[in-house]
Coordinates of C-alpha atoms in Angstrom, one line a residue:
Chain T
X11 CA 17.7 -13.8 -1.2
X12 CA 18.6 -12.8 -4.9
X13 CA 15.5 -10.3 -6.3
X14 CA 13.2 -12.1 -9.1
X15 CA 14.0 -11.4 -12.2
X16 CA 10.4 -11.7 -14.6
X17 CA 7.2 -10.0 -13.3
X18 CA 5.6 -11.3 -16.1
X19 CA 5.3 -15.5 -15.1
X20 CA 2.6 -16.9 -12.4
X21 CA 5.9 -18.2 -10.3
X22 CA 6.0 -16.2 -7.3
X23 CA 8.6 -13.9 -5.3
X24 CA 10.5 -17.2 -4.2
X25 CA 9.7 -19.4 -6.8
X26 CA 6.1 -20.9 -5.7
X27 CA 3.1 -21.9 -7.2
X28 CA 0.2 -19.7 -6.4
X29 CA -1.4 -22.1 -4.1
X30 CA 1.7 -23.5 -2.8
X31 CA 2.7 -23.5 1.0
X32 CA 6.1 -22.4 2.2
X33 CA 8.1 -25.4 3.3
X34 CA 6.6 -26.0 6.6
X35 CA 7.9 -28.0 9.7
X36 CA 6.6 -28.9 13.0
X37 CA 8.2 -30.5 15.7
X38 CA 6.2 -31.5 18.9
X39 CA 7.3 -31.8 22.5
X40 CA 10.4 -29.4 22.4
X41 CA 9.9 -27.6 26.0
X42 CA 11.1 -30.1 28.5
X43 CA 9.2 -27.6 31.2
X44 CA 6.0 -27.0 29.7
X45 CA 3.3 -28.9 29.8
X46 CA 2.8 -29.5 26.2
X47 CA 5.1 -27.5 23.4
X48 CA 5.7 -27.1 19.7
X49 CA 8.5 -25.9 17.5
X50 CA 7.1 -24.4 14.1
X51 CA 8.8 -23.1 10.7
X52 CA 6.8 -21.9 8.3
X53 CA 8.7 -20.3 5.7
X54 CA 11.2 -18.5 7.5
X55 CA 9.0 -18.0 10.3
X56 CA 10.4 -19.8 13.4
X57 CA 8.3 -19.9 16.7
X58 CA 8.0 -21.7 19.7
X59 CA 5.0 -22.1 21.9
X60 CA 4.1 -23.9 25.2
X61 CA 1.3 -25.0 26.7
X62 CA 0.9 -24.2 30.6
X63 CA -2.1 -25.8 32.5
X64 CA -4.6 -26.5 32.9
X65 CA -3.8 -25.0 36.4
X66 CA -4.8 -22.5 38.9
X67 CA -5.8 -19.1 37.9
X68 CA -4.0 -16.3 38.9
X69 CA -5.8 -13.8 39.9
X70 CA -8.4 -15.9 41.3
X71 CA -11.3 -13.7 40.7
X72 CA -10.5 -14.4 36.5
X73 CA -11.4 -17.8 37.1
X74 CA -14.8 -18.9 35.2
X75 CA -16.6 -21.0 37.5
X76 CA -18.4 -23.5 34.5
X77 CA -15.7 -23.6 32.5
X78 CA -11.3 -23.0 32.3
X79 CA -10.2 -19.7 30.5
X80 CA -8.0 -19.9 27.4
X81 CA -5.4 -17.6 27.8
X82 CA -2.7 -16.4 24.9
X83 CA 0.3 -14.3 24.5
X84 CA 1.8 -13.9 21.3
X85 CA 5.0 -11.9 21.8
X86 CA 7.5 -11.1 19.2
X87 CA 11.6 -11.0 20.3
X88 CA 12.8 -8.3 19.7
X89 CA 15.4 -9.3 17.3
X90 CA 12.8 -11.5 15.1
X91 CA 12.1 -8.4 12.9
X92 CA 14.1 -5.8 11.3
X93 CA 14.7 -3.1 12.6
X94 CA 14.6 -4.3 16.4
X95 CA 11.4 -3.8 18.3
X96 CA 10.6 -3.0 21.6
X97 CA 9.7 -6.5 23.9
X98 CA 7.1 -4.1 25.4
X99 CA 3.8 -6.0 23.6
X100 CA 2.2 -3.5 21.6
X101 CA -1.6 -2.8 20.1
X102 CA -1.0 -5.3 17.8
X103 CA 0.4 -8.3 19.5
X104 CA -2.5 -7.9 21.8
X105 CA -5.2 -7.9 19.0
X106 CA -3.1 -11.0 18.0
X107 CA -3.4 -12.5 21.6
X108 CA -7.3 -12.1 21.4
X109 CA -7.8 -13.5 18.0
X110 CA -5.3 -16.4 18.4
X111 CA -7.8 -17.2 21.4
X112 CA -11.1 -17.2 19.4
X113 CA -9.3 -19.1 16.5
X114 CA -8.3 -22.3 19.2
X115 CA -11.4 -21.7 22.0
X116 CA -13.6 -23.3 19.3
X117 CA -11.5 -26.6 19.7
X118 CA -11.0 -27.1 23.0
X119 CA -13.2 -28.6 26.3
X120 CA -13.1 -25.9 28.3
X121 CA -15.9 -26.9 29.9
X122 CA -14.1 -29.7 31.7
X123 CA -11.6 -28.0 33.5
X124 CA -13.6 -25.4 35.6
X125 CA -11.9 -22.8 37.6
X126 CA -8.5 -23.4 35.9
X127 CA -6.5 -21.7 33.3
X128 CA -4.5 -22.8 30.0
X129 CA -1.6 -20.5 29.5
X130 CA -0.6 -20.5 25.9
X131 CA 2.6 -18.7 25.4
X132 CA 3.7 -18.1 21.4
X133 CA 7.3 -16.9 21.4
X134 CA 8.5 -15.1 18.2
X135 CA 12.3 -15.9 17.2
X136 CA 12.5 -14.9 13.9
X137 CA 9.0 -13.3 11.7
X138 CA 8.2 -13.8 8.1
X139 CA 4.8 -12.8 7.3
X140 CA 1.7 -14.9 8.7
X141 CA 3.2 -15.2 11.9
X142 CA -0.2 -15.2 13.4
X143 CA -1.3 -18.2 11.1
X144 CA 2.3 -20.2 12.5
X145 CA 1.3 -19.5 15.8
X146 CA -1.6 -21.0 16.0
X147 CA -0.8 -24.2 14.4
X148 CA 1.9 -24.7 16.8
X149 CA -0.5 -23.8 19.9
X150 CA -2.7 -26.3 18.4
X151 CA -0.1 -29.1 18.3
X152 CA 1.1 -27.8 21.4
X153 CA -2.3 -28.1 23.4
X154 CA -2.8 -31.6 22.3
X155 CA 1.0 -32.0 23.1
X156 CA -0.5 -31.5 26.6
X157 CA -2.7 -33.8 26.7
X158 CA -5.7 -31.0 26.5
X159 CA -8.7 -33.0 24.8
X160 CA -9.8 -30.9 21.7
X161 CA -12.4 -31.4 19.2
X162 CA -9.9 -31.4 16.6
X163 CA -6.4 -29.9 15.5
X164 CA -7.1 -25.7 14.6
X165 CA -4.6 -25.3 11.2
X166 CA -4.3 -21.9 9.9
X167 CA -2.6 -20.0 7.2
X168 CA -3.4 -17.1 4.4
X169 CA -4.6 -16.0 1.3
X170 CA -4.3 -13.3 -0.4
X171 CA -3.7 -11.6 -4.0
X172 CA -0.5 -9.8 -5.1
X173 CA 0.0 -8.3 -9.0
X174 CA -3.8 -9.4 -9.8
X175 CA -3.4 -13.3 -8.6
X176 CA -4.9 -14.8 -5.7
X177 CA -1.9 -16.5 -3.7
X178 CA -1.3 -18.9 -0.9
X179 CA 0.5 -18.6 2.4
X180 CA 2.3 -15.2 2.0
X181 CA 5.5 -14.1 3.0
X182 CA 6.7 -11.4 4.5
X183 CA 7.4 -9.5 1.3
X184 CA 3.9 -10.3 -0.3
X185 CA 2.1 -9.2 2.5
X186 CA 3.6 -5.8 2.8
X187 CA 3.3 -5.5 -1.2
X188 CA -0.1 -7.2 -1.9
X189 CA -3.2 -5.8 -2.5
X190 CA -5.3 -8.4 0.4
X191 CA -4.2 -10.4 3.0
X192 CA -6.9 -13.0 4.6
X193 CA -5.5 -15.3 7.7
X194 CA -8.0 -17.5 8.0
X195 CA -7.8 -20.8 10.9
X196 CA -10.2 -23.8 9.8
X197 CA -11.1 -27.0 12.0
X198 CA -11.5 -29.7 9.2
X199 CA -13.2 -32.2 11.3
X200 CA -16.0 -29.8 12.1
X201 CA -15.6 -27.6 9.1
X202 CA -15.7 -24.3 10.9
X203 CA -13.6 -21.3 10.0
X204 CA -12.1 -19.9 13.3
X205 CA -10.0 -17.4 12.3
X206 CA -10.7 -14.9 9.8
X207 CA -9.3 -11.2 9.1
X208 CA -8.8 -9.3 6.1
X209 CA -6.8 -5.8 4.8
X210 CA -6.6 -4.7 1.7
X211 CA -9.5 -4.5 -1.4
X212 CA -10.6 -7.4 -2.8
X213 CA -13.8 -8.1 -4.8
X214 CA -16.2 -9.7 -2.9
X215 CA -15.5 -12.9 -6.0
X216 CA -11.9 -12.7 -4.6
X217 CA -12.5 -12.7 -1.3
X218 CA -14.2 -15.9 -1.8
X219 CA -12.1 -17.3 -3.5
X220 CA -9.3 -16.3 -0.8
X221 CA -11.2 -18.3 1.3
X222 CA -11.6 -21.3 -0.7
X223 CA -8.1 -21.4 -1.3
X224 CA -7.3 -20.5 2.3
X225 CA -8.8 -23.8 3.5
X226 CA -7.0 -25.9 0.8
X227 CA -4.3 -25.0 2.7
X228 CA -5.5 -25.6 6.2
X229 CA -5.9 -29.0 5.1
X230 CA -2.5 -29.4 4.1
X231 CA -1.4 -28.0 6.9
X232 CA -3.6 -30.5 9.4
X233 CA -1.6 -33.4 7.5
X234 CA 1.8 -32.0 8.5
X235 CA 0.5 -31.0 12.6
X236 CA -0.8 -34.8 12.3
X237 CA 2.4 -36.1 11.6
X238 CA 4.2 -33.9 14.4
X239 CA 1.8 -35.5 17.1
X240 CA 2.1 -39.8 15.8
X241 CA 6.3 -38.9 15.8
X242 CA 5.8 -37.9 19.6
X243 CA 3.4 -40.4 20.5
X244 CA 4.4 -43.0 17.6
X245 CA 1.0 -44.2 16.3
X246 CA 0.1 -45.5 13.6
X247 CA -2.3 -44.4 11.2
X248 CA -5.2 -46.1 12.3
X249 CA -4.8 -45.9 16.1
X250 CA -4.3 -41.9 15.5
X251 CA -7.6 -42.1 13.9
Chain Z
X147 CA -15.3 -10.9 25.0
X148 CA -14.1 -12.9 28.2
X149 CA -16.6 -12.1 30.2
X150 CA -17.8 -14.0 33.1
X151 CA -21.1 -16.1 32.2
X152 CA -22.8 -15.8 35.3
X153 CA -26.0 -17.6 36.3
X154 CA -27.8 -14.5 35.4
X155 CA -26.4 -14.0 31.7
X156 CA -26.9 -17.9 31.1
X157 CA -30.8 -17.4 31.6
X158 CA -30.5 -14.4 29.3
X159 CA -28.6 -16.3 27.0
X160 CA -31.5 -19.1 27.0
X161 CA -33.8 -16.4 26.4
X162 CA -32.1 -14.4 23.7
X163 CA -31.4 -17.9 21.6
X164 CA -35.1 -18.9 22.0
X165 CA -36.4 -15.5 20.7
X166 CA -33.6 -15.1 18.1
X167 CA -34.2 -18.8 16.8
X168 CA -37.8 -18.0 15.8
X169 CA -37.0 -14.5 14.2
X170 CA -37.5 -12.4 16.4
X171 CA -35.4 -10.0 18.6
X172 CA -35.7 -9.1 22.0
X173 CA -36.8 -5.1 21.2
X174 CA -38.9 -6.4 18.4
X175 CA -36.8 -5.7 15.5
X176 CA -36.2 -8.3 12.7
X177 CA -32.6 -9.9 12.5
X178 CA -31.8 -7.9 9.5
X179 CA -32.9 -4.3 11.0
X180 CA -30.6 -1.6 12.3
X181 CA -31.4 0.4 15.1
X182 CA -32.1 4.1 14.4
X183 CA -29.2 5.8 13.1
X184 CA -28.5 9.4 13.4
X185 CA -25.5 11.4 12.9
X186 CA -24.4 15.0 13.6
X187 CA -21.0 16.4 12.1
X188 CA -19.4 19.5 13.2
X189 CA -20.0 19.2 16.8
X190 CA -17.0 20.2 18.1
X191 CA -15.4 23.5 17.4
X192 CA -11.5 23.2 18.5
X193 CA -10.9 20.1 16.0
X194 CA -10.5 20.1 12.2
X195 CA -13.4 17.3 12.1
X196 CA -15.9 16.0 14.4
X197 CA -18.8 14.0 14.3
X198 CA -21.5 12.2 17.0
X199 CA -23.0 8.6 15.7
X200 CA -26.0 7.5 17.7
X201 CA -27.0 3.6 17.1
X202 CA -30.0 3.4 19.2
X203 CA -28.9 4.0 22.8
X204 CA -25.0 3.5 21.7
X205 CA -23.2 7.0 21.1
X206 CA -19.6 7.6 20.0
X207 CA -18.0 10.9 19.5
X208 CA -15.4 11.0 16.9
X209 CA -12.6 14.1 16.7
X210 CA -10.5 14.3 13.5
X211 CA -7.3 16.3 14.8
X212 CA -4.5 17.4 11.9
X213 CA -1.3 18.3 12.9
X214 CA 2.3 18.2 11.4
X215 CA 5.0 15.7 12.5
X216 CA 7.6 13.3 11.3
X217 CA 6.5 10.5 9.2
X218 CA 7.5 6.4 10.0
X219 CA 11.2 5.7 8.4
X220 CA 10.0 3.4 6.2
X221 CA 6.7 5.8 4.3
X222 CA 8.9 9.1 4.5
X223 CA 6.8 10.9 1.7
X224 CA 3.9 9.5 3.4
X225 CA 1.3 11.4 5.9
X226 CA 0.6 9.4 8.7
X227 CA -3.2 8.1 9.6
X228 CA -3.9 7.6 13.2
X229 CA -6.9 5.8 15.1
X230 CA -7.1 5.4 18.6
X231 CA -10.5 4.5 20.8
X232 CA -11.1 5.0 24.6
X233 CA -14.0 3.6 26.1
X234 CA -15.0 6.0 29.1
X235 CA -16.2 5.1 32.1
X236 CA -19.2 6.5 31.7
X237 CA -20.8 4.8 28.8
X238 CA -21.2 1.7 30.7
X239 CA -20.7 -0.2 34.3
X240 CA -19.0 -2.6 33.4
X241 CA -15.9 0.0 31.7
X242 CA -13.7 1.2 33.9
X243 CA -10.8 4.0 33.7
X244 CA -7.7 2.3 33.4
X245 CA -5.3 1.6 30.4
X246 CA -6.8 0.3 27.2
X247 CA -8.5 -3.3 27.5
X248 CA -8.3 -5.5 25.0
X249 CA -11.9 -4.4 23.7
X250 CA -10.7 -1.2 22.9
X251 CA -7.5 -1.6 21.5
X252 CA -9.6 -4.0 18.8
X253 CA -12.6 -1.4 17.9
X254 CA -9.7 1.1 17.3
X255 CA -7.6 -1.1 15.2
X256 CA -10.4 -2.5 13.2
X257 CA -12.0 1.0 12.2
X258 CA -8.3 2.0 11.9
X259 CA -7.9 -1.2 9.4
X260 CA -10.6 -0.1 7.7
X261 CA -9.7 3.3 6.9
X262 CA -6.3 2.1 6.0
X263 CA -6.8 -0.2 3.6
X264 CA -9.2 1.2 1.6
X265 CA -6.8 4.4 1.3
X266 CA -9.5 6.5 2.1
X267 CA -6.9 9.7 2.0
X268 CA -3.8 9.9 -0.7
X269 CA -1.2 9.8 2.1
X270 CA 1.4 11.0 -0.3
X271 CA -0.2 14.3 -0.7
X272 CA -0.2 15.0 3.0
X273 CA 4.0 14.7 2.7
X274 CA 5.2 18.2 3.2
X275 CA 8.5 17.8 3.0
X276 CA 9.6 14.2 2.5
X277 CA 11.5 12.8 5.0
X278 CA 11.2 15.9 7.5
X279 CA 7.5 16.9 7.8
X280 CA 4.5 15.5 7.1
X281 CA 0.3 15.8 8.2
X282 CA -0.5 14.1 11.6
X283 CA -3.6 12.9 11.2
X284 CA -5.8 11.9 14.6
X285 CA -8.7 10.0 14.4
X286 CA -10.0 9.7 17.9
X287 CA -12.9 7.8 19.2
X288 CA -14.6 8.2 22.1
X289 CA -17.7 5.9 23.4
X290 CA -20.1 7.7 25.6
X291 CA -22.5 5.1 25.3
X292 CA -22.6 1.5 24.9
X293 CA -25.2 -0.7 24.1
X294 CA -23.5 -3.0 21.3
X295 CA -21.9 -2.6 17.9
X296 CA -19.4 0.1 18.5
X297 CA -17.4 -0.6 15.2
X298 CA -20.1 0.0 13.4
X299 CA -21.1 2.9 15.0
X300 CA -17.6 4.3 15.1
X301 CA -16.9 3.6 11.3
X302 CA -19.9 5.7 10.6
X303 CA -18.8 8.5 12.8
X304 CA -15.3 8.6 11.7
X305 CA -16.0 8.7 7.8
X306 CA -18.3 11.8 8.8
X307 CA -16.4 13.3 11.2
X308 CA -13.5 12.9 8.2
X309 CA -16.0 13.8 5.3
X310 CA -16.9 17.3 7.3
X311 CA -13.3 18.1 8.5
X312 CA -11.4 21.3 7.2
X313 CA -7.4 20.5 7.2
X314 CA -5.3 23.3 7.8
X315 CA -2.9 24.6 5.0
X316 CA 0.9 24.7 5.1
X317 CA 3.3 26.7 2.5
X318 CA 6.6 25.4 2.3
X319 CA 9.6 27.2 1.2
X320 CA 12.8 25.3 1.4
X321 CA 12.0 22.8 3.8
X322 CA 10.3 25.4 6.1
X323 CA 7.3 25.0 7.2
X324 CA 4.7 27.3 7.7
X325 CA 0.8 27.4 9.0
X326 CA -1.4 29.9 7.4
X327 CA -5.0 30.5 8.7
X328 CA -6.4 28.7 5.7
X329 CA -8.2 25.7 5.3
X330 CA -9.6 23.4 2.9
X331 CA -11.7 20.7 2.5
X332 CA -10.5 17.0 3.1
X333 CA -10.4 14.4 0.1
X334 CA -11.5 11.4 0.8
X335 CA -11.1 8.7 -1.8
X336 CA -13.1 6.1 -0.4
X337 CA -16.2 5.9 2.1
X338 CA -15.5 2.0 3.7
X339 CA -18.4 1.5 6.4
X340 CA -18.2 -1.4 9.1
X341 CA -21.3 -3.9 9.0
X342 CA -21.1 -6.3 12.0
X343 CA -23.0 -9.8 12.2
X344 CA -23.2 -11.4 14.9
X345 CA -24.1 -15.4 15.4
X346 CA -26.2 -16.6 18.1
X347 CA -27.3 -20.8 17.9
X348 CA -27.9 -21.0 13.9
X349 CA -29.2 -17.5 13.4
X350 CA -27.3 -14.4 12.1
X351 CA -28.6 -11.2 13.3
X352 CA -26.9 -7.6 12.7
X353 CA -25.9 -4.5 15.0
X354 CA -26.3 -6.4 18.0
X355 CA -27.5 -5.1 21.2
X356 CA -25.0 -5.0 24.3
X357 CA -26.9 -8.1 25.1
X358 CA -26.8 -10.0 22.3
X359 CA -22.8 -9.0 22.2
X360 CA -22.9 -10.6 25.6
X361 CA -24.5 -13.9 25.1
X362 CA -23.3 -14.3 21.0
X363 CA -21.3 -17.1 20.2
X364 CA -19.3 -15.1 17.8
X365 CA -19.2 -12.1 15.4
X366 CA -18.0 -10.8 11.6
X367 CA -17.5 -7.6 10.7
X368 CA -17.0 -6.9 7.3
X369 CA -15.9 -3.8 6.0
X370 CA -17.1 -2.5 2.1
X371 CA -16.6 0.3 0.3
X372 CA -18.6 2.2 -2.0
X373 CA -17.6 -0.1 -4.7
X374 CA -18.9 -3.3 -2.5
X375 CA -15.4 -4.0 -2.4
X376 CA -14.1 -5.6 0.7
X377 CA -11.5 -3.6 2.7
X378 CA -11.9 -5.3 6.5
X379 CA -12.7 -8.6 8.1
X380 CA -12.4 -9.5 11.8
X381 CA -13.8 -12.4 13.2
X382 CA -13.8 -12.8 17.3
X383 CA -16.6 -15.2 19.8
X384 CA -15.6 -18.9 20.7
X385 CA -17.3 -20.5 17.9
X386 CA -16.6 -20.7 13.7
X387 CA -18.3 -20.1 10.9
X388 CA -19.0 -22.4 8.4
X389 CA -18.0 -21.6 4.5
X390 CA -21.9 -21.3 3.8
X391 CA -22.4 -18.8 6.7
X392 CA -19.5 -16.7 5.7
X393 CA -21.1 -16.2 2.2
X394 CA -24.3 -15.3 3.8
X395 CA -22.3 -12.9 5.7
X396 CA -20.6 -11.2 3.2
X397 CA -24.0 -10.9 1.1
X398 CA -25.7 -9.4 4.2
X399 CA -23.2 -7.1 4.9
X400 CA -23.0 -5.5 1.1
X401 CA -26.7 -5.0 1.3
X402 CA -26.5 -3.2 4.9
X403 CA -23.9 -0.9 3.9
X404 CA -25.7 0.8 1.1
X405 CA -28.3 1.2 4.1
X406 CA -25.9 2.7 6.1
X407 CA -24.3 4.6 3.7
X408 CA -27.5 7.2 3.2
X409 CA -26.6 8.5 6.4
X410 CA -23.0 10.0 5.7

């Protein structure tokens, strides 16, 4: 990627508007082993998840007797950043694994699968910033890929501000460089945010607006998870309804 | 936290919502009230910095160790800020010794988060010589007591155990490096405390109670610094926020932290 040339224009590091998404693609149904999948680029980002379950639990005695547990992995190859990392899963991938599960417990029935598990695997090939955001909008394609009945798709991404402007859906180079970062996950349906984190400063103004901005882009997002699932399944607008 | 919801804790929850849904808490306190906070620095004498945080019955010791090591590749004229938490088997029955959980790993990266982001030290004046050497600097937290709201309790302890501390003092002379028996006083540039809110049914309540940690459907933590600037969010529990309740949030917590701030 050639480096920018003005500083001085609202266009971004690659070109973008502030509030515009990286190109984003999701692909459903892409594991032929797993019970439900999804293939996600976002940006540069490129990650797979399945979905395992709901089964047994093992170790029996993690088994909820009401309800099924959520379980999630996020793990990060180790040639998806540069320079290599170790596959051991570190501090942060498993305060990503815990997060990942509050942003997509809020949308699923747990409470109809007692004693079982959900396994939800996110596998990272390549990393580009946001990766947490990318995962989670696979799982939440992925879950429904598996025929897991949820209140309604979980679409995620970020906001954030970078030389004094509140952006959209930052990379990897913005995050590193930017002043904030806020991943936030948002259920449209239900209105509820289900993710949300912060690092940086931002005004308490900005870190509103992050938000607002933030859940433009969830919405955006829930259009393009939407269209994954009718490909699959090949409904029609109003049956998908 | 993925607890078990027993029989037991789904009466208590019943009970808990109840009371919290007209106002009230379970020891008596509003929604919006602390617990008594107190705070000793200096209670350690073989660390540069140390400091105890009581919050109510919860009780975290925080040591602030300096050292001198090699900085990450890619901040070479950078000192480097470390945070690590252990919960000890003693504060509670239901920790137990073992490697990190994912409870502890999270209070440690979120206080860590905190202190990060709002550059509370200027890492680049703890390079000694870039590259080669730089200040180690240990931020360990250790919970002797639980009964809810550790982050906040830890952030308080940490930016007093910090405030307090007395780094050692290195000359350098061509890239050697050398410890003299002074000291001096740590700068910090910014004081970011940890306000946590939890949500149970429709209410929001702060500093929760080990109980009302147990039975919440989920929590906030903001972090602010003296500014009212936000430096920290993390959001965890099985249930969102709506846009509305965030702003509350927010609002709640840059009130609290000017109430928690007279203590440091």
């Amino acid at each position: 990627m050639s480096k920018k040339k003005s500083k001085k224009t609202t266009k971004r590091f690659d070109g973008r508007k502030p509030d515009e998404l990286r190109p984003l693609k999701i692909e459903s149904g892409v594991l032929p082993h797993a019970d439900g999948s999804a293939y996600i680029e976002m940006g540069r980002n490129k990650i797979l998840v399945g979905v395992f379950g709901p089964r047994e639990m093992h170790p029996k005695r993690f088994s909820k007797p009401n309800m099924a547990t959520l379980r999630c992995r996020y793990h990060m190859a180790p040639f998806s950043v540069d320079p290599r990392r170790s596959p051991a899963p570190s501090r942060r991938d498993n305060e990503i694994s815990m997060v990942m599960r509050y942003a997509l417990e809020p949308a699923v029935f747990l409470e109809r699968y007692p004693r079982s598990v959900i396994d939800v695997y996110a596998e990272i090939l390549e990393a580009d910033g946001g990766t947490r955001t990318a995962c989670i909008n696979a799982a939440s394609v992925a879950l429904v890929d598996a025929g897991i009945p949820v209140r309604d798709l979980v679409a995620s991404c970020a906001a954030g501000k970078i030389d004094g402007q509140l952006v959209l859906d930052l990379g990897d180079y913005e995050d590193k460089e930017g002043d904030a970062d806020v991943p936030l996950a948002y259920m449209p349906k239900t209105e509820h945010v289900t993710l949300l984190q912060m690092d940086g400063i931002l005004s308490q103004d900005d870190f509103n607006g992050c938000i607002d901005m933030a859940i433009e882009g969830c919405k955006q997002i829930y259009e393009v998870q939407r269209e994954a699932l009718k490909k699959k399944y090949g409904l029609d607008e109003g049956e998908a309804n | 936290m993925s607890r078990n919801v027993g029989i037991a804790s789904r009466l208590k929850r019943n009970k808990i919502t109840e009371v919290v849904a007209s106002g009230k808490r379970m020891d008596g306190r509003d929604l919006l009230d602390y617990r008594e906070i107190q705070i000793k620095t200096g209670v350690l004498e073989k660390v540069e910095g140390s400091a105890e945080a009581y919050l109510g019955k919860t009780r975290v010791l925080v040591g602030v160790k300096f050292g001198k090591g090699y900085p990450f590749d890619d901040t070479p004229d950078k000192g480097v800020l470390m945070t690590n938490a252990e919960f000890t088997p003693i504060a509670h029955p239901t920790f137990e010794p073992g490697p990190p959980d994912e409870r502890s790993i999270e209070l440690a990266r979120v206080v860590d988060r905190g202190l990060r982001s709002a550059e509370i030290l200027d890492m680049k004046k703890l390079c000694l010589v870039p590259g080669k050497s730089v200040y180690m600097v240990h931020v360990d937290i250790y919970v002797l007591s639980y009964d809810g709201n550790l982050i906040d309790c830890s952030a308080l302890a940490a930016i007093a155990a910090l405030k307090t501390a007395k780094m050692p003092v290195y000359t350098v002379k061509d890239e050697n490096v050398k410890l003299t028996k002074k000291t001096k006083a740590v700068k910090i540039l910014r004081e970011p405390l940890a306000v946590s809110i939890v949500k149970i049914g429709d209410s929001l309540l702060v500093d929760p109670s080990a109980d009302e940690e147990e039975v919440m459907d989920a929590r906030i933590t903001i972090t602010l610094d003296e500014k009212g600037n936000v430096c920290t969010i993390q959001k965890v529990g099985s249930v969102g926020f709506t846009r509305d309740e965030l702003k509350t949030a927010v609002q709640i917590a840059a009130e609290k932290v000017e109430e928690l701030r007279k203590n440091v």
